[in-house]
CSV table of C-alpha atoms in Angstrom, one decimal:
chain,number,residue,atom,x,y,z
A,920,MET,CA,58.1,97.0,40.6
A,921,ALA,CA,58.2,97.0,44.0
A,922,THR,CA,61.3,93.7,45.9
A,923,LYS,CA,60.2,91.7,47.7
A,924,GLY,CA,62.1,91.6,51.6
A,925,VAL,CA,64.1,95.2,50.7
A,926,GLY,CA,63.6,97.0,54.1
A,927,MET,CA,63.6,100.9,54.3
A,928,ALA,CA,67.7,100.8,55.0
A,929,ASN,CA,70.1,98.2,53.1
A,930,LYS,CA,73.7,98.8,55.0
A,931,GLY,CA,75.9,97.1,54.2
A,932,PRO,CA,79.3,96.3,57.0
A,933,ALA,CA,80.3,98.9,58.6
A,934,PHE,CA,84.5,99.0,58.1
A,935,GLY,CA,87.4,101.1,59.5
A,936,MET,CA,86.3,103.7,62.3
A,937,SER,CA,82.7,102.9,62.4
A,938,ARG,CA,83.1,99.3,62.8
A,939,GLN,CA,84.7,99.9,66.1
A,940,VAL,CA,82.3,102.1,67.5
A,941,GLN,CA,80.2,99.5,66.7
A,942,GLU,CA,81.9,97.0,68.5
A,943,LYS,CA,82.2,98.7,71.5
A,944,ILE,CA,78.3,99.8,71.2
A,945,ASP,CA,77.6,96.5,70.6
A,946,SER,CA,80.0,95.2,74.0
A,947,LYS,CA,78.1,97.2,76.1
A,948,TYR,CA,75.1,95.2,76.0
A,949,ASP,CA,74.1,92.1,79.0
A,950,PRO,CA,73.0,89.2,78.2
A,951,GLU,CA,71.9,88.2,81.3
A,952,LEU,CA,70.1,91.6,82.1
A,953,GLU,CA,68.0,91.2,78.7
A,954,LEU,CA,66.4,87.6,80.6
A,955,ILE,CA,65.7,89.7,83.5
A,956,LEU,CA,63.6,92.4,80.7
A,957,VAL,CA,62.1,89.4,79.3
A,958,GLU,CA,60.7,87.7,82.1
A,959,TRP,CA,59.7,91.1,84.0
A,960,ILE,CA,58.1,92.7,80.2
A,961,SER,CA,56.3,89.0,80.1
A,962,ARG,CA,55.2,89.8,83.3
A,963,GLN,CA,53.8,93.1,83.5
A,964,CYS,CA,52.0,92.4,79.8
A,965,ALA,CA,50.2,89.2,80.5
A,966,GLY,CA,50.0,86.9,77.4
A,967,VAL,CA,52.9,89.1,74.9
A,968,SER,CA,54.7,86.0,74.2
A,969,LYS,CA,58.4,85.0,74.7
A,970,PRO,CA,61.2,86.4,72.7
A,971,GLU,CA,64.1,83.9,70.6
A,972,GLU,CA,67.0,84.2,72.9
A,973,GLY,CA,69.4,87.1,71.2
A,974,LYS,CA,70.2,90.6,70.6
A,975,LEU,CA,68.5,90.4,67.7
A,976,GLY,CA,65.8,88.2,68.8
A,977,PHE,CA,65.1,91.4,71.9
A,978,GLN,CA,65.4,93.1,68.9
A,979,SER,CA,62.6,92.4,66.5
A,980,TRP,CA,60.8,91.4,69.4
A,981,LEU,CA,60.2,95.7,70.4
A,982,LYS,CA,60.7,96.9,67.2
A,983,ASP,CA,57.2,97.7,66.0
A,984,GLY,CA,56.7,99.6,70.0
A,985,CYS,CA,53.5,97.5,70.5
A,986,VAL,CA,55.2,95.3,73.9
A,987,LEU,CA,56.4,98.7,74.6
A,988,SER,CA,53.0,100.1,74.6
A,989,GLU,CA,51.9,97.6,76.3
A,990,LEU,CA,53.9,97.3,79.3
A,991,ILE,CA,54.1,101.6,79.7
A,992,ASN,CA,50.7,101.0,79.4
A,993,SER,CA,50.5,98.8,81.9
A,994,LEU,CA,52.9,100.7,85.0
A,995,PHE,CA,49.9,103.3,85.0
A,996,PRO,CA,47.4,103.0,87.1
A,997,ALA,CA,44.0,105.5,85.6
A,998,GLU,CA,44.7,107.6,82.6
A,999,LYS,CA,46.8,105.3,79.5
A,1000,PRO,CA,49.8,107.4,77.4
A,1001,VAL,CA,49.3,105.5,74.6
A,1002,LYS,CA,46.0,105.7,74.0
A,1003,LYS,CA,46.0,102.9,70.3
A,1004,ILE,CA,48.6,100.4,70.2
A,1005,GLN,CA,47.8,99.0,66.6
A,1006,SER,CA,50.4,96.6,64.6
A,1007,SER,CA,51.9,97.6,61.8
A,1008,SER,CA,54.2,96.7,59.0
A,1009,MET,CA,54.7,100.2,57.9
A,1010,ALA,CA,58.4,101.4,59.1
A,1011,PHE,CA,56.8,105.0,60.1
A,1012,LYS,CA,53.8,103.1,62.1
A,1013,GLN,CA,56.8,101.3,63.9
A,1014,MET,CA,58.6,103.9,64.9
A,1015,GLU,CA,55.8,105.8,65.9
A,1016,GLN,CA,55.0,103.3,68.2
A,1017,ILE,CA,57.9,103.5,69.5
A,1018,SER,CA,58.0,107.3,69.9
A,1019,GLN,CA,55.0,106.8,72.0
A,1020,PHE,CA,55.8,104.5,74.6
A,1021,LEU,CA,59.1,107.4,75.0
A,1022,SER,CA,56.9,110.0,75.2
A,1023,GLY,CA,55.1,107.7,77.9
A,1024,ALA,CA,58.3,106.9,79.2
A,1025,GLU,CA,59.0,110.3,79.7
A,1026,LYS,CA,56.0,111.2,82.1
A,1027,TYR,CA,55.8,108.4,83.5
A,1028,GLY,CA,59.2,109.7,84.8
A,1029,VAL,CA,62.6,108.1,83.0
A,1030,THR,CA,64.6,111.1,82.4
A,1031,LYS,CA,66.2,112.0,78.6
A,1032,THR,CA,69.6,111.0,80.1
A,1033,ASP,CA,67.9,106.9,80.4
A,1034,MET,CA,66.3,107.4,77.3
A,1035,PHE,CA,67.5,105.6,73.8
A,1036,GLN,CA,66.6,107.3,70.4
A,1037,THR,CA,64.1,105.3,68.5
A,1038,VAL,CA,66.8,104.3,65.6
A,1039,ASP,CA,68.7,102.9,68.1
A,1040,LEU,CA,66.0,100.3,69.0
A,1041,TRP,CA,64.6,100.1,65.8
A,1042,GLU,CA,67.4,99.9,63.1
A,1043,GLY,CA,69.4,97.7,65.9
A,1044,LYS,CA,71.6,100.2,66.3
A,1045,ASP,CA,71.8,101.1,70.7
A,1046,MET,CA,70.6,98.0,72.8
A,1047,ALA,CA,72.2,98.4,75.8
A,1048,ALA,CA,70.6,102.2,75.5
A,1049,VAL,CA,66.9,99.8,74.8
A,1050,GLN,CA,68.6,98.0,78.2
A,1051,ARG,CA,69.2,101.6,79.9
A,1052,THR,CA,66.1,102.8,80.0
A,1053,LEU,CA,63.8,100.1,80.5
A,1054,SER,CA,66.1,99.1,83.7
A,1055,ALA,CA,65.2,102.8,84.6
A,1056,LEU,CA,61.3,102.1,83.8
A,1057,GLY,CA,61.8,99.2,86.3
A,1058,SER,CA,63.8,101.1,88.9
A,1059,LEU,CA,59.9,103.5,89.0
A,1060,ALA,CA,58.0,101.7,89.1
A,1061,VAL,CA,59.7,99.0,91.5
A,1062,THR,CA,60.8,102.8,94.1
A,1063,LYS,CA,57.2,104.3,92.9
A,1064,ASP,CA,55.0,100.7,94.7
A,1065,GLU,CA,52.1,102.1,93.6
A,1066,GLY,CA,50.9,98.5,92.9
A,1067,THR,CA,51.5,98.8,89.2
A,1068,TYR,CA,54.7,96.3,88.8
A,1069,SER,CA,54.5,92.9,88.4
A,1070,GLY,CA,57.4,91.1,88.9
A,1071,ASP,CA,60.3,90.6,91.9
A,1072,PRO,CA,61.0,93.4,93.4
A,1073,ASN,CA,65.1,92.6,93.6
A,1074,TRP,CA,64.7,92.6,89.3
A,1075,PHE,CA,65.3,96.6,90.0
A,1076,PHE,CA,67.5,98.6,92.6
A,1077,LYS,CA,65.3,101.4,94.6
A,1078,LYS,CA,65.9,104.8,93.3
A,1079,ALA,CA,67.1,106.7,96.0
A,1080,GLN,CA,64.2,109.1,97.1
A,1081,GLU,CA,63.4,113.2,98.6
A,1082,ASN,CA,64.6,113.1,102.6
A,1083,LYS,CA,63.3,116.6,103.2
A,1084,ARG,CA,64.0,117.7,106.8
A,1085,ASP,CA,62.7,121.1,109.0
A,1086,PHE,CA,64.7,121.7,110.7
A,1087,SER,CA,63.6,124.5,113.7
A,1088,ASP,CA,65.1,128.2,114.3
A,1089,GLU,CA,66.8,126.6,117.6
A,1090,GLN,CA,68.4,123.9,116.2
A,1091,ILE,CA,69.8,126.1,113.1
A,1092,LYS,CA,71.0,128.4,115.5
A,1093,ALA,CA,72.5,125.3,117.2
A,1094,GLY,CA,74.5,124.6,114.5
A,1095,LYS,CA,75.9,127.5,114.1
A,1096,ASN,CA,78.2,127.6,117.3
A,1097,VAL,CA,79.9,124.1,116.2
A,1098,ILE,CA,83.2,124.0,114.8
A,1099,GLY,CA,83.1,121.5,112.2
A,1100,LEU,CA,86.4,118.3,113.4
A,1101,GLN,CA,87.7,119.1,109.5
A,1102,MET,CA,87.9,122.6,109.9
A,1103,GLY,CA,89.9,122.1,113.4
A,1104,SER,CA,90.6,124.0,116.1
A,1105,ASN,CA,92.2,127.6,117.3
A,1106,LYS,CA,91.4,127.3,121.2
A,1107,GLY,CA,95.1,128.5,122.3
A,1108,ALA,CA,96.3,128.9,119.4
A,1109,SER,CA,98.9,132.4,118.8
A,1110,GLN,CA,102.1,133.5,116.9
A,1111,GLU,CA,104.3,134.1,119.4
A,1112,GLY,CA,107.6,132.1,119.0
A,1113,MET,CA,106.8,132.1,115.5
A,1114,SER,CA,109.7,133.4,113.0
A,1115,TYR,CA,109.6,134.5,109.5
A,1116,GLY,CA,112.2,134.9,108.4
A,1117,ARG,CA,114.3,139.3,108.2
A,1118,PRO,CA,111.9,141.4,107.9
A,1119,ARG,CA,111.9,143.6,104.7
A,1120,GLN,CA,113.5,146.4,104.9
A,1121,ILE,CA,111.8,149.4,103.2
A,1122,LEU,CA,113.4,152.6,102.2
């Protein structure tokens, strides 16, 4: 006999050290960034309703992975990384949908260090990490400027891009003759007048 309303992982309250660690993680969550992310995702994925305000509302809005999958698909102009977006009440299906979003985000260019883990979102363990991933994704979308970004470009900072320089052989040779100011100069320098004490007597 199955009991109604029982989730996959029923956990009691945290105590001691684990409670302190969780409180530290929770303190990194940014409510102002949440508002920006919600506004961006709502504009990017037309037709997606906004969540209840607050961390729990934000988590439950993203938890099944469908909104995230719509978001990542909207950033790809041609071939979409998430082939099938299907809402499900089954935990493993929701986690699979989140994993597809993460794969798509990595394909888009989000670095591994900016990625959250599936449990960070699904269990609500580290919603600040989820915010970091979405911010990195927004920054990449603004930087790439492929015409797929919908929203205010000032919401996210532009990432630094490669600025390759080509120097001719003449320029490289001329640069070798320049003494950098931090190296000092040896013009007119000599050891005349310097004394280091008595010379060592070798017997």
